[in-house]
Short mmCIF file of N, CA and C in Angstrom, two decimals:
data_model
loop_
_atom_site.label_atom_id
_atom_site.label_comp_id
_atom_site.label_asym_id
_atom_site.label_seq_id
_atom_site.Cartn_x
_atom_site.Cartn_y
_atom_site.Cartn_z
N LYS C 1 0.83 -1.19 0.00
CA LYS C 1 0.00 0.00 0.00
C LYS C 1 0.88 1.25 0.00
N GLN C 2 1.89 1.28 0.84
CA GLN C 2 2.76 2.45 0.92
C GLN C 2 3.55 2.66 -0.37
N ALA C 3 4.01 1.56 -0.97
CA ALA C 3 4.75 1.67 -2.23
C ALA C 3 3.85 2.24 -3.33
N LEU C 4 2.61 1.79 -3.36
CA LEU C 4 1.66 2.30 -4.34
C LEU C 4 1.39 3.78 -4.11
N LEU C 5 1.24 4.17 -2.86
CA LEU C 5 1.02 5.57 -2.53
C LEU C 5 2.21 6.43 -2.96
N ARG C 6 3.42 5.98 -2.63
CA ARG C 6 4.61 6.74 -3.02
C ARG C 6 4.71 6.90 -4.54
N ALA C 7 4.42 5.82 -5.26
CA ALA C 7 4.49 5.88 -6.73
C ALA C 7 3.45 6.84 -7.29
N ALA C 8 2.23 6.79 -6.77
CA ALA C 8 1.17 7.68 -7.26
C ALA C 8 1.48 9.13 -6.94
N VAL C 9 1.98 9.39 -5.74
CA VAL C 9 2.33 10.76 -5.35
C VAL C 9 3.46 11.28 -6.23
N LYS C 10 4.42 10.43 -6.53
CA LYS C 10 5.55 10.84 -7.36
C LYS C 10 5.08 11.30 -8.74
N ILE C 11 4.11 10.61 -9.30
CA ILE C 11 3.58 10.99 -10.62
C ILE C 11 2.67 12.21 -10.51
N GLY C 12 1.92 12.29 -9.43
CA GLY C 12 0.96 13.37 -9.28
C GLY C 12 -0.43 12.89 -9.60
N ALA C 13 -1.38 13.78 -9.56
CA ALA C 13 -2.79 13.42 -9.75
C ALA C 13 -3.15 13.36 -11.24
N GLU C 14 -2.30 12.71 -12.02
CA GLU C 14 -2.58 12.58 -13.46
C GLU C 14 -3.78 11.68 -13.69
N LYS C 15 -4.53 12.03 -14.70
CA LYS C 15 -5.58 11.15 -15.20
C LYS C 15 -5.14 10.67 -16.57
N TRP C 16 -5.44 9.42 -16.86
CA TRP C 16 -5.06 8.84 -18.14
C TRP C 16 -6.30 8.48 -18.94
N THR C 17 -6.15 8.46 -20.24
CA THR C 17 -7.25 8.09 -21.13
C THR C 17 -6.76 7.03 -22.09
N HIS C 18 -7.71 6.36 -22.72
CA HIS C 18 -7.33 5.41 -23.78
C HIS C 18 -8.16 5.71 -25.01
N ASP C 19 -7.57 5.44 -26.14
CA ASP C 19 -8.20 5.82 -27.41
C ASP C 19 -9.05 4.72 -28.03
N GLY C 20 -9.17 3.59 -27.37
CA GLY C 20 -9.94 2.48 -27.93
C GLY C 20 -9.11 1.58 -28.83
N ASN C 21 -7.94 2.03 -29.22
CA ASN C 21 -7.07 1.23 -30.08
C ASN C 21 -5.85 0.70 -29.33
N GLY C 22 -5.83 0.85 -28.01
CA GLY C 22 -4.74 0.30 -27.23
C GLY C 22 -3.78 1.31 -26.65
N GLU C 23 -3.82 2.55 -27.10
CA GLU C 23 -2.90 3.55 -26.54
C GLU C 23 -3.49 4.19 -25.29
N VAL C 24 -2.66 4.24 -24.25
CA VAL C 24 -3.02 4.93 -23.01
C VAL C 24 -2.13 6.16 -22.93
N THR C 25 -2.76 7.32 -22.76
CA THR C 25 -2.02 8.58 -22.71
C THR C 25 -2.48 9.41 -21.52
N THR C 26 -1.67 10.42 -21.19
CA THR C 26 -2.11 11.39 -20.20
C THR C 26 -3.24 12.20 -20.82
N GLU C 27 -4.00 12.88 -19.98
CA GLU C 27 -4.96 13.82 -20.53
C GLU C 27 -4.19 14.94 -21.22
N GLU C 28 -4.84 15.59 -22.14
CA GLU C 28 -4.20 16.66 -22.90
C GLU C 28 -3.78 17.81 -21.98
N TYR C 29 -2.59 18.32 -22.23
CA TYR C 29 -2.10 19.49 -21.50
C TYR C 29 -1.42 20.42 -22.49
N THR C 30 -1.17 21.65 -22.07
CA THR C 30 -0.55 22.63 -22.95
C THR C 30 0.86 22.94 -22.47
N ALA C 31 1.80 22.94 -23.42
CA ALA C 31 3.19 23.33 -23.13
C ALA C 31 3.70 24.12 -24.33
N ASP C 32 4.26 25.28 -24.07
CA ASP C 32 4.75 26.15 -25.14
C ASP C 32 3.69 26.41 -26.20
N GLY C 33 2.45 26.57 -25.75
CA GLY C 33 1.36 26.88 -26.66
C GLY C 33 0.85 25.71 -27.47
N GLN C 34 1.36 24.51 -27.22
CA GLN C 34 0.92 23.34 -27.97
C GLN C 34 0.14 22.39 -27.07
N ALA C 35 -0.89 21.78 -27.64
CA ALA C 35 -1.64 20.75 -26.92
C ALA C 35 -0.88 19.43 -27.06
N LEU C 36 -0.55 18.83 -25.92
CA LEU C 36 0.26 17.62 -25.93
C LEU C 36 -0.36 16.53 -25.06
N VAL C 37 0.04 15.30 -25.30
CA VAL C 37 -0.24 14.16 -24.42
C VAL C 37 1.04 13.35 -24.32
N ASP C 38 1.20 12.63 -23.22
CA ASP C 38 2.33 11.73 -23.07
C ASP C 38 1.82 10.30 -23.20
N LEU C 39 2.53 9.49 -23.96
CA LEU C 39 2.17 8.08 -24.11
C LEU C 39 2.57 7.33 -22.84
N ILE C 40 1.62 6.66 -22.23
CA ILE C 40 1.89 5.85 -21.05
C ILE C 40 2.26 4.44 -21.49
N CYS C 41 1.45 3.85 -22.36
CA CYS C 41 1.75 2.52 -22.89
C CYS C 41 0.88 2.25 -24.11
N ASN C 42 1.25 1.22 -24.82
CA ASN C 42 0.47 0.78 -25.97
C ASN C 42 0.12 -0.69 -25.75
N CYS C 43 -1.15 -0.95 -25.61
CA CYS C 43 -1.65 -2.31 -25.36
C CYS C 43 -2.47 -2.79 -26.55
N GLU C 44 -2.05 -2.42 -27.73
CA GLU C 44 -2.83 -2.72 -28.92
C GLU C 44 -3.08 -4.22 -29.07
N VAL C 45 -4.33 -4.54 -29.35
CA VAL C 45 -4.72 -5.90 -29.71
C VAL C 45 -5.23 -5.79 -31.14
N VAL C 46 -4.59 -6.49 -32.05
CA VAL C 46 -4.91 -6.36 -33.47
C VAL C 46 -6.38 -6.67 -33.72
N GLY C 47 -7.05 -5.73 -34.38
CA GLY C 47 -8.42 -5.92 -34.82
C GLY C 47 -9.49 -5.72 -33.78
N THR C 48 -9.14 -5.28 -32.59
CA THR C 48 -10.16 -5.10 -31.56
C THR C 48 -9.71 -4.05 -30.54
N SER C 49 -10.61 -3.67 -29.67
CA SER C 49 -10.23 -2.74 -28.60
C SER C 49 -9.45 -3.51 -27.53
N SER C 50 -8.77 -2.79 -26.69
CA SER C 50 -7.91 -3.43 -25.69
C SER C 50 -8.48 -3.27 -24.29
N PRO C 51 -8.93 -4.37 -23.67
CA PRO C 51 -9.38 -4.26 -22.29
C PRO C 51 -8.24 -3.89 -21.34
N ARG C 52 -7.02 -4.24 -21.69
CA ARG C 52 -5.87 -3.86 -20.87
C ARG C 52 -5.70 -2.34 -20.85
N ALA C 53 -5.83 -1.73 -22.01
CA ALA C 53 -5.70 -0.27 -22.09
C ALA C 53 -6.80 0.41 -21.28
N GLU C 54 -8.00 -0.13 -21.35
CA GLU C 54 -9.10 0.44 -20.58
C GLU C 54 -8.80 0.35 -19.09
N PHE C 55 -8.33 -0.82 -18.65
CA PHE C 55 -8.01 -1.00 -17.23
C PHE C 55 -6.88 -0.07 -16.79
N ILE C 56 -5.80 -0.03 -17.55
CA ILE C 56 -4.65 0.80 -17.18
C ILE C 56 -5.05 2.27 -17.11
N SER C 57 -5.87 2.72 -18.07
CA SER C 57 -6.28 4.12 -18.04
C SER C 57 -7.13 4.43 -16.81
N MET C 58 -7.93 3.45 -16.37
CA MET C 58 -8.76 3.67 -15.18
C MET C 58 -7.94 3.58 -13.89
N ALA C 59 -6.84 2.85 -13.91
CA ALA C 59 -5.97 2.70 -12.73
C ALA C 59 -4.89 3.77 -12.72
N ASN C 60 -5.27 4.98 -13.06
CA ASN C 60 -4.32 6.09 -13.13
C ASN C 60 -3.97 6.60 -11.74
N PRO C 61 -2.91 7.39 -11.62
CA PRO C 61 -2.49 7.88 -10.29
C PRO C 61 -3.59 8.62 -9.53
N ALA C 62 -4.39 9.42 -10.21
CA ALA C 62 -5.46 10.15 -9.53
C ALA C 62 -6.46 9.18 -8.91
N ALA C 63 -6.83 8.14 -9.66
CA ALA C 63 -7.78 7.15 -9.15
C ALA C 63 -7.18 6.37 -7.97
N ILE C 64 -5.90 6.03 -8.07
CA ILE C 64 -5.23 5.30 -6.99
C ILE C 64 -5.21 6.15 -5.72
N LEU C 65 -4.91 7.43 -5.85
CA LEU C 65 -4.88 8.31 -4.67
C LEU C 65 -6.26 8.39 -4.01
N VAL C 66 -7.31 8.46 -4.82
CA VAL C 66 -8.68 8.50 -4.27
C VAL C 66 -8.98 7.19 -3.54
N LEU C 67 -8.64 6.06 -4.16
CA LEU C 67 -8.90 4.77 -3.54
C LEU C 67 -8.14 4.60 -2.23
N LEU C 68 -6.89 5.04 -2.20
CA LEU C 68 -6.11 4.94 -0.97
C LEU C 68 -6.67 5.84 0.12
N ASP C 69 -7.17 7.02 -0.24
CA ASP C 69 -7.82 7.90 0.73
C ASP C 69 -9.08 7.24 1.30
N GLU C 70 -9.87 6.62 0.41
CA GLU C 70 -11.08 5.94 0.85
C GLU C 70 -10.76 4.75 1.75
N LEU C 71 -9.70 4.02 1.42
CA LEU C 71 -9.28 2.90 2.25
C LEU C 71 -8.86 3.38 3.64
N GLU C 72 -8.11 4.45 3.69
CA GLU C 72 -7.67 5.01 4.97
C GLU C 72 -8.88 5.45 5.80
N ALA C 73 -9.85 6.10 5.18
CA ALA C 73 -11.05 6.54 5.89
C ALA C 73 -11.84 5.33 6.41
N ALA C 74 -11.93 4.28 5.60
CA ALA C 74 -12.64 3.07 6.03
C ALA C 74 -11.92 2.41 7.20
N ASN C 75 -10.59 2.36 7.14
CA ASN C 75 -9.82 1.79 8.24
C ASN C 75 -10.01 2.58 9.53
N GLU C 76 -10.06 3.90 9.43
CA GLU C 76 -10.29 4.74 10.60
C GLU C 76 -11.67 4.49 11.19
N LEU C 77 -12.67 4.31 10.32
CA LEU C 77 -14.02 4.02 10.79
C LEU C 77 -14.07 2.67 11.50
N VAL C 78 -13.39 1.67 10.96
CA VAL C 78 -13.33 0.36 11.59
C VAL C 78 -12.71 0.47 12.98
N GLU C 79 -11.63 1.21 13.10
CA GLU C 79 -10.98 1.38 14.41
C GLU C 79 -11.90 2.09 15.40
N LEU C 80 -12.62 3.10 14.93
CA LEU C 80 -13.56 3.80 15.80
C LEU C 80 -14.66 2.86 16.29
N GLN C 81 -15.21 2.07 15.38
CA GLN C 81 -16.26 1.12 15.75
C GLN C 81 -15.72 0.07 16.73
N ARG C 82 -14.49 -0.40 16.49
CA ARG C 82 -13.88 -1.37 17.39
C ARG C 82 -13.74 -0.77 18.80
N PHE C 83 -13.30 0.48 18.87
CA PHE C 83 -13.15 1.16 20.16
C PHE C 83 -14.50 1.26 20.87
N LYS C 84 -15.54 1.65 20.12
CA LYS C 84 -16.87 1.78 20.72
C LYS C 84 -17.37 0.44 21.25
N LEU C 85 -17.16 -0.63 20.48
CA LEU C 85 -17.60 -1.96 20.92
C LEU C 85 -16.84 -2.41 22.16
N GLU C 86 -15.55 -2.14 22.21
CA GLU C 86 -14.77 -2.49 23.40
C GLU C 86 -15.28 -1.75 24.62
N ARG C 87 -15.60 -0.47 24.46
CA ARG C 87 -16.14 0.32 25.57
C ARG C 87 -17.49 -0.24 26.02
N GLN C 88 -18.34 -0.59 25.06
CA GLN C 88 -19.64 -1.16 25.41
C GLN C 88 -19.48 -2.48 26.16
N ALA C 89 -18.54 -3.30 25.71
CA ALA C 89 -18.30 -4.58 26.37
C ALA C 89 -17.80 -4.36 27.80
N GLU C 90 -16.91 -3.39 27.99
CA GLU C 90 -16.43 -3.06 29.34
C GLU C 90 -17.56 -2.57 30.22
N ASP C 91 -18.40 -1.68 29.67
CA ASP C 91 -19.54 -1.16 30.44
C ASP C 91 -20.50 -2.29 30.83
N LEU C 92 -20.76 -3.20 29.92
CA LEU C 92 -21.65 -4.33 30.19
C LEU C 92 -21.04 -5.23 31.26
N HIS C 93 -19.75 -5.47 31.17
CA HIS C 93 -19.07 -6.30 32.16
C HIS C 93 -19.16 -5.66 33.55
N GLN C 94 -18.94 -4.35 33.61
CA GLN C 94 -19.04 -3.64 34.89
C GLN C 94 -20.46 -3.69 35.45
N ALA C 95 -21.44 -3.52 34.58
CA ALA C 95 -22.83 -3.56 35.02
C ALA C 95 -23.17 -4.93 35.59
N LYS C 96 -22.71 -5.99 34.95
CA LYS C 96 -22.99 -7.35 35.44
C LYS C 96 -22.25 -7.60 36.75
N SER C 97 -21.06 -7.05 36.88
CA SER C 97 -20.31 -7.19 38.14
C SER C 97 -21.04 -6.50 39.28
N LEU C 98 -21.62 -5.33 39.01
CA LEU C 98 -22.36 -4.60 40.04
C LEU C 98 -23.64 -5.33 40.42
N GLU C 99 -24.27 -6.01 39.47
CA GLU C 99 -25.50 -6.75 39.75
C GLU C 99 -25.24 -7.91 40.71
N SER C 100 -24.06 -8.48 40.63
CA SER C 100 -23.76 -9.64 41.47
C SER C 100 -23.38 -9.27 42.89
N ILE C 101 -23.27 -7.97 43.15
CA ILE C 101 -22.89 -7.53 44.51
C ILE C 101 -24.10 -7.51 45.42
#
């Protein structure tokens, strides 16, 4: 998870697209007055569209960063719920101990 985070942060919040013919590129950007894209990879499958290119374009650094943020938030929620359940169990145990007195 940490290696994936470091790699995505290093690239930045780039979004990638695919052209349906197997090429995965960055979204268009402007440099020196020209509209440019950077080629990420070519997953061409002769005579058909490339499911690999579609997947790679969707697994871009921006998407990975969002998923990792969501995972972290979910993990924090799990820890909070675990803490609440532990407190409830302790309270219940104390209440039962008091009943037996």
